[in-house]
PDB file of C-alpha atoms in Angstrom:
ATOM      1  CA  UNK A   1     -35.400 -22.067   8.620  1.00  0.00           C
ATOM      2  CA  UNK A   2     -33.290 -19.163   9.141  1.00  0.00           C
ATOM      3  CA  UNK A   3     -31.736 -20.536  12.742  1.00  0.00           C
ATOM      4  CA  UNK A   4     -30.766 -23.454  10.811  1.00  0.00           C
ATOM      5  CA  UNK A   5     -28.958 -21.582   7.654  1.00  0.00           C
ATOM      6  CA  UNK A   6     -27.150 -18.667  10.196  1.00  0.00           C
ATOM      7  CA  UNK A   7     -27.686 -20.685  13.504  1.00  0.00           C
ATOM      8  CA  UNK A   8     -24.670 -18.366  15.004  1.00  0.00           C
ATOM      9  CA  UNK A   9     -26.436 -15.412  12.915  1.00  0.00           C
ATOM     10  CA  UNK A  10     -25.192 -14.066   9.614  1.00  0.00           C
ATOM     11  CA  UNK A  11     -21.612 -12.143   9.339  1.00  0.00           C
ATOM     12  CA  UNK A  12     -21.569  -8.882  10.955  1.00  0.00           C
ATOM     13  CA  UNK A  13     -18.184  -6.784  11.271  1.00  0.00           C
ATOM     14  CA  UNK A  14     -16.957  -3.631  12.957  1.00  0.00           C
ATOM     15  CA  UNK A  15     -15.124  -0.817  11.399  1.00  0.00           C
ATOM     16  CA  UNK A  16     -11.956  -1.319  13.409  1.00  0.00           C
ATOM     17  CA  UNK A  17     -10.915  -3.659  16.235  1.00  0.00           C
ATOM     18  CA  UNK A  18      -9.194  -3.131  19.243  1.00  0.00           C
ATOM     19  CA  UNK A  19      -5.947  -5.500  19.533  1.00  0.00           C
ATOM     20  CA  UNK A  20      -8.150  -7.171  22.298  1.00  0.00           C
ATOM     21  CA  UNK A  21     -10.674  -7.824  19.833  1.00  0.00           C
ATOM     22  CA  UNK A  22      -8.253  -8.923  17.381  1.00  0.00           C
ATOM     23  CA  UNK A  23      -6.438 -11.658  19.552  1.00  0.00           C
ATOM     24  CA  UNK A  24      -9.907 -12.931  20.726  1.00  0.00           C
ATOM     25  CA  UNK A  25     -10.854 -13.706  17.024  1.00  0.00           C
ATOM     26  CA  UNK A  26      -7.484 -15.133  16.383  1.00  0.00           C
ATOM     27  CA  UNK A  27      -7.729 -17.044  19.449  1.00  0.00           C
ATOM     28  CA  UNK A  28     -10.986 -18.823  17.831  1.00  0.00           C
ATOM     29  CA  UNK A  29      -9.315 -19.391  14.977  1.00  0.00           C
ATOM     30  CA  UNK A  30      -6.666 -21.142  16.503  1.00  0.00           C
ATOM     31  CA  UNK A  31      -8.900 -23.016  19.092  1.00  0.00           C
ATOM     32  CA  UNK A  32     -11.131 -24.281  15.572  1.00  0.00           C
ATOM     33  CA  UNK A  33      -9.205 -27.485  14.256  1.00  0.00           C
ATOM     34  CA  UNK A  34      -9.122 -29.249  17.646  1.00  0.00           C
ATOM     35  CA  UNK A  35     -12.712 -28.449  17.929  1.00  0.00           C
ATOM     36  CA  UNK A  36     -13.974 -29.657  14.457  1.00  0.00           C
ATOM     37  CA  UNK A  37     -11.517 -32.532  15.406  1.00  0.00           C
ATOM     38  CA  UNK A  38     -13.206 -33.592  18.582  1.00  0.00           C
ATOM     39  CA  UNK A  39     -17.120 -33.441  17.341  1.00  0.00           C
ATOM     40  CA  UNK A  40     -16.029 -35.103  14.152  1.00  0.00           C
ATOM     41  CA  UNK A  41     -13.296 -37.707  14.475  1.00  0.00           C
ATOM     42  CA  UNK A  42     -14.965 -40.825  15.418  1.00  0.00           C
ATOM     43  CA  UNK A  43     -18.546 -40.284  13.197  1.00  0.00           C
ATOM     44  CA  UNK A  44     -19.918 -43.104  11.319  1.00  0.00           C
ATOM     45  CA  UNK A  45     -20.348 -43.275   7.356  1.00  0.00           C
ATOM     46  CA  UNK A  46     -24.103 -42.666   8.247  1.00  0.00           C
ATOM     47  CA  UNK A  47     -23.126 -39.403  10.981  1.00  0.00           C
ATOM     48  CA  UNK A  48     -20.896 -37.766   8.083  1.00  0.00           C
ATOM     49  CA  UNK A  49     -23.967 -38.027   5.262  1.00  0.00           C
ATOM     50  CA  UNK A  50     -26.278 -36.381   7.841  1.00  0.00           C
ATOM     51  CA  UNK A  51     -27.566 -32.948   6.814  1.00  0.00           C
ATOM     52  CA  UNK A  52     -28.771 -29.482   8.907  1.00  0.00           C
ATOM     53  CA  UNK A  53     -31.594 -28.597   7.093  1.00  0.00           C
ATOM     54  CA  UNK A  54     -33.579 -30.008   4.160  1.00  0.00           C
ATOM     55  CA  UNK A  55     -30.911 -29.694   0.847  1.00  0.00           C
ATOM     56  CA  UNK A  56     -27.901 -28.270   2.797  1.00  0.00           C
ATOM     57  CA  UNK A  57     -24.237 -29.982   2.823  1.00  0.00           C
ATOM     58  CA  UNK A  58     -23.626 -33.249   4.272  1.00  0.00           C
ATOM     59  CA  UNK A  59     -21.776 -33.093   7.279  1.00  0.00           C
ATOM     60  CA  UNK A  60     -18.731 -34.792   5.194  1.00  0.00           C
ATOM     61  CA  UNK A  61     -18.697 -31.647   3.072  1.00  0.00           C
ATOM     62  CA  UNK A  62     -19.065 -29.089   5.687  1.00  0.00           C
ATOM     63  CA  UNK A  63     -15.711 -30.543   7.154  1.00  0.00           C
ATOM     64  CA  UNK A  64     -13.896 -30.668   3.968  1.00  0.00           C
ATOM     65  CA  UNK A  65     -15.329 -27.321   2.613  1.00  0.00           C
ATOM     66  CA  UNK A  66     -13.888 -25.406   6.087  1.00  0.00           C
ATOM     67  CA  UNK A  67     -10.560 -26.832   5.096  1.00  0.00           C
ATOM     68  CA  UNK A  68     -10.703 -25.271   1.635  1.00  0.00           C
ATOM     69  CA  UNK A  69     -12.048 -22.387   2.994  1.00  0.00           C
ATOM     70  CA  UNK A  70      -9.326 -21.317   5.767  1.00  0.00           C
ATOM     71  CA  UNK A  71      -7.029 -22.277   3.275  1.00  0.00           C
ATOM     72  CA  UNK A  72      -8.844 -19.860   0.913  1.00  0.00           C
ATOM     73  CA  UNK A  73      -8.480 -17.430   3.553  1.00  0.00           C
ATOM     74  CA  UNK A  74      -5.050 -17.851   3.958  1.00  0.00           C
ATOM     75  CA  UNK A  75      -3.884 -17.208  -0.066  1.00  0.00           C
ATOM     76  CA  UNK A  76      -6.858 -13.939   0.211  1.00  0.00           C
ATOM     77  CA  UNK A  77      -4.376 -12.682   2.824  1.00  0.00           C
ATOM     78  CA  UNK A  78      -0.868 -13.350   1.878  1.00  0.00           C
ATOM     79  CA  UNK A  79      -1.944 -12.111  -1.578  1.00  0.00           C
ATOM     80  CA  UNK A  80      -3.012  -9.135  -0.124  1.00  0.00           C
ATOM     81  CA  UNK A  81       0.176  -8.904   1.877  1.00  0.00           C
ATOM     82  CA  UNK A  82       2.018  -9.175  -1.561  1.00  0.00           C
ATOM     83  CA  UNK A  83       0.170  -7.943  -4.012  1.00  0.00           C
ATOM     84  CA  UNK A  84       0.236  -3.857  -4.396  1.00  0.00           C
ATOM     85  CA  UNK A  85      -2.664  -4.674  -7.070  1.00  0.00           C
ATOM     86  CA  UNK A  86      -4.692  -7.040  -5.791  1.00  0.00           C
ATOM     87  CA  UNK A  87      -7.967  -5.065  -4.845  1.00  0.00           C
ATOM     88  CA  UNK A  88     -10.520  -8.200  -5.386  1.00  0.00           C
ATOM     89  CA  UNK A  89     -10.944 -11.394  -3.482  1.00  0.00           C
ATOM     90  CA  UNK A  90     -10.172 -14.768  -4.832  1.00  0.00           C
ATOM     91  CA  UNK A  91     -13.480 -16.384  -5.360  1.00  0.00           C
ATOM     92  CA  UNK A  92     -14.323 -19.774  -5.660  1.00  0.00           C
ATOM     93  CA  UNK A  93     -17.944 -21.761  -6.278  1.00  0.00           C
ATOM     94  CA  UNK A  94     -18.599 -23.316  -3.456  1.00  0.00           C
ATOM     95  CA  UNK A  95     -21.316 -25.880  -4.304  1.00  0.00           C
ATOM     96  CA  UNK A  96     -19.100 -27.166  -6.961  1.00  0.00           C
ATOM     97  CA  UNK A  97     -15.832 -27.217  -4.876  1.00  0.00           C
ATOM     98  CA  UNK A  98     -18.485 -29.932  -2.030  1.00  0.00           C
ATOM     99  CA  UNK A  99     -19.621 -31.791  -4.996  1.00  0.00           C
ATOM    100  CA  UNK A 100     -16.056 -33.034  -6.261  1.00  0.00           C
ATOM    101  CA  UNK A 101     -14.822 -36.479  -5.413  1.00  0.00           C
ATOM    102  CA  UNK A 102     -12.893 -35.149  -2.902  1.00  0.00           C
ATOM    103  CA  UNK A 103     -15.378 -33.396  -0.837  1.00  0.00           C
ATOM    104  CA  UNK A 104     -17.622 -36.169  -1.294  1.00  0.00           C
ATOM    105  CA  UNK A 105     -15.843 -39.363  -0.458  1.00  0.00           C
ATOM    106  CA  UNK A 106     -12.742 -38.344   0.617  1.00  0.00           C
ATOM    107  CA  UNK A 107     -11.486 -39.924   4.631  1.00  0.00           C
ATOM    108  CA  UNK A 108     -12.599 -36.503   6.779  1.00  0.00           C
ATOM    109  CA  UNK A 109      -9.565 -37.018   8.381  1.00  0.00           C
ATOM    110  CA  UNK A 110      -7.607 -35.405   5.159  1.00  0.00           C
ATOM    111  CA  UNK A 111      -9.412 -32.236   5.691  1.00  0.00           C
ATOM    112  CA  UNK A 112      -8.540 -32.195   9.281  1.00  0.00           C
ATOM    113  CA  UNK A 113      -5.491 -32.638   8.938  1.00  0.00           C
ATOM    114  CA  UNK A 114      -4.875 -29.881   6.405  1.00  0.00           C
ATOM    115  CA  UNK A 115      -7.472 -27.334   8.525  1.00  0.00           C
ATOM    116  CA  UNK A 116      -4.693 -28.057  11.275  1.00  0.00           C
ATOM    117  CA  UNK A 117      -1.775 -27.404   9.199  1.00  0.00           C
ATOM    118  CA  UNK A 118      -3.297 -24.103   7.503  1.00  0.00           C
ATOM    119  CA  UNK A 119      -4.561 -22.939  10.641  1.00  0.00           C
ATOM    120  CA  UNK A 120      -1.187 -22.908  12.369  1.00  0.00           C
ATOM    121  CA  UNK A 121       0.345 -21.007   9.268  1.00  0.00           C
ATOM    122  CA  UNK A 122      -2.450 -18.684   9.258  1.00  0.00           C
ATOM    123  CA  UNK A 123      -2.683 -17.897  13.192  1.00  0.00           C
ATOM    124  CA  UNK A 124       0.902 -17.577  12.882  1.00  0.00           C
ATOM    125  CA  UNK A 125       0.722 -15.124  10.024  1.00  0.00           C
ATOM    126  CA  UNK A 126      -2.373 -13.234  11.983  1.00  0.00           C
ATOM    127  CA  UNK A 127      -0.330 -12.455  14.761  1.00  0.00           C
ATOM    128  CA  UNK A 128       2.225 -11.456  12.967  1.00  0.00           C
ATOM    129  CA  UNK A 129       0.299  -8.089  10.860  1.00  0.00           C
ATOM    130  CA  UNK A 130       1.013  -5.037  11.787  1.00  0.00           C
ATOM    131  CA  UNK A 131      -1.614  -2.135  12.543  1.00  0.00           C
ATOM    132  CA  UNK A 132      -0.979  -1.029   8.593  1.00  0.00           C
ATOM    133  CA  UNK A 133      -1.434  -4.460   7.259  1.00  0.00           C
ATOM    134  CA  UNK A 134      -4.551  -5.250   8.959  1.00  0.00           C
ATOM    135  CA  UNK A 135      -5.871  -2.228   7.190  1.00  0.00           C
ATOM    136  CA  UNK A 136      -4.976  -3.338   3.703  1.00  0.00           C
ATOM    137  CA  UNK A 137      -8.684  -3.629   2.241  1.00  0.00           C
ATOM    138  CA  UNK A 138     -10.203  -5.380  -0.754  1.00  0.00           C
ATOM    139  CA  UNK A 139     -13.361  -6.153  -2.567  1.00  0.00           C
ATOM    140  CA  UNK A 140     -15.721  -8.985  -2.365  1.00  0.00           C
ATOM    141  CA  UNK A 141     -17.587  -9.097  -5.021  1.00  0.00           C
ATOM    142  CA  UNK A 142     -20.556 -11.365  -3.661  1.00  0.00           C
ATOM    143  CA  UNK A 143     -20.601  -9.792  -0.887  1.00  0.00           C
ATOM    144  CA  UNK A 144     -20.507  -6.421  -2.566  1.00  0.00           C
ATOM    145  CA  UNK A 145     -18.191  -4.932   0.501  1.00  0.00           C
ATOM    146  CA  UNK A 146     -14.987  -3.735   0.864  1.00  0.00           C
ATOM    147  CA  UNK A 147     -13.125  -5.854   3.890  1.00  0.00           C
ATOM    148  CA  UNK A 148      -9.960  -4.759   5.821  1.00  0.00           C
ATOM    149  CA  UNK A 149      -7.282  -7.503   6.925  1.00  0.00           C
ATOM    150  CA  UNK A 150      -9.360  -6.926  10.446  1.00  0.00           C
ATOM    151  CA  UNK A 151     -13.048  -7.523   9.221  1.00  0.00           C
ATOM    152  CA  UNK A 152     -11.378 -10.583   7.506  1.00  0.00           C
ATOM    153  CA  UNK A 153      -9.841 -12.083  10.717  1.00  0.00           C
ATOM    154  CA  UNK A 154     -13.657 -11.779  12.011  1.00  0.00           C
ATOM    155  CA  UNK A 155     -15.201 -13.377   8.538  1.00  0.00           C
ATOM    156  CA  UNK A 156     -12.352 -16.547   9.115  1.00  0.00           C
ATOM    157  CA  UNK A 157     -13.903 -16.844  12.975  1.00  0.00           C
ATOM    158  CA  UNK A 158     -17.151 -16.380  11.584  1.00  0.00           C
ATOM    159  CA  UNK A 159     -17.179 -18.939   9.585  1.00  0.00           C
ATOM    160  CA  UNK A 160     -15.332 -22.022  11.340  1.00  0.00           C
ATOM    161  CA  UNK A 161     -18.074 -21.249  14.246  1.00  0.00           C
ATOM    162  CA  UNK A 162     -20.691 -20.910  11.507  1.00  0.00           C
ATOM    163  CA  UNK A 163     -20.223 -24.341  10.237  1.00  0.00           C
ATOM    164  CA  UNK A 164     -19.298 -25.848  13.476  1.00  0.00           C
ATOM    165  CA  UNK A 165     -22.661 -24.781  14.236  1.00  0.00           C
ATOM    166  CA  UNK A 166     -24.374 -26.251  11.709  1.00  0.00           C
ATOM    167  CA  UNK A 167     -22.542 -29.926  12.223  1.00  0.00           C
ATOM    168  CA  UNK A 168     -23.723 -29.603  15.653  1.00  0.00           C
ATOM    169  CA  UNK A 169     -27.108 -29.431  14.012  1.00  0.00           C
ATOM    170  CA  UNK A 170     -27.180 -32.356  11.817  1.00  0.00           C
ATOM    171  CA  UNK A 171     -25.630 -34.532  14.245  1.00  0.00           C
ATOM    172  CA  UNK A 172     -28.649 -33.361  17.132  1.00  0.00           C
ATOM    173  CA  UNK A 173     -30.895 -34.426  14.195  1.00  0.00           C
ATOM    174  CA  UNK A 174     -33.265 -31.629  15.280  1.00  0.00           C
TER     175      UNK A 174
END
């Protein structure tokens, strides 16, 4: 059951990152929405309501949910850019964020849209920081771990391929 809940593995990040490190991650961050795009675009009603394991998110939710999420990403950043003060993450609940009407019935095509849009801002922005800004750390509480600008370029790769992973999943029906 574990394969199926971290098929990619759980998050695991380095202290620091070379630059070549660095672009690599952006780079699949950048290559995500035209990914998610091609496994996803054409599904069926009954494709987007399959599920990965036993009580997991629909595959409908996982694509909307990685739109919120690099968008959540995104704000966790620039607020960190420009906020002196802010020292803990911007949390959201999850589960309740896939069980709106939104995440639930929305066209899929909404969220990849948006994951498109965001992730051009966002890759643009990541190239941009310089070797002081990726430093910048703050708190996740959940997590109960202090992240750098750096480790949270890896958690934003680590999760679109996370989730990828796990549509990839459903859809095998394994």
């Amino acid at each position: 059951m574990e394969n199926r809940k971290y098929p990619i593995g759980p998050l695991t990040t380095q202290e620091t990152y070379t630059p070549q490190e660095l672009q690599h991650l952006i780079a699949i961050v950048e290559a995500m929405p035209a990914r998610y795009r091609e496994l996803v675009e054409h599904l069926s009603p009954e494709e987007l309501a399959m599920t990965y394991r036993e009580g997991s998110w629909t595959v409908q939710q996982l694509i909307h949910h990685v739109s919120d999420i690099q968008l959540l990403h995104f704000l966790r950043m620039k607020k960190a850019l420009t906020e002196p003060d802010y020292e803990v993450v911007t949390l959201i609940n999850m589960d309740a964020w896939v069980a709106t009407p939104d995440s639930l019935t929305a066209p899929i095509d909404d969220s990849l849209v948006s994951f498109d849009g965001i992730t051009r801002r966002y890759v643009y922005l990541l190239k941009s920081l310089t070797d002081e800004q990726l430093a910048i750390k703050y708190f996740h509480p959940v997590r109960k771990l202090w992240f750098s600008q750096a480790q949270a370029i890896a958690m934003s790769a680590w999760h679109t391929q996370h989730h990828l992973a796990h549509i990839k999943l459903a859809l095998a029906g394994e």
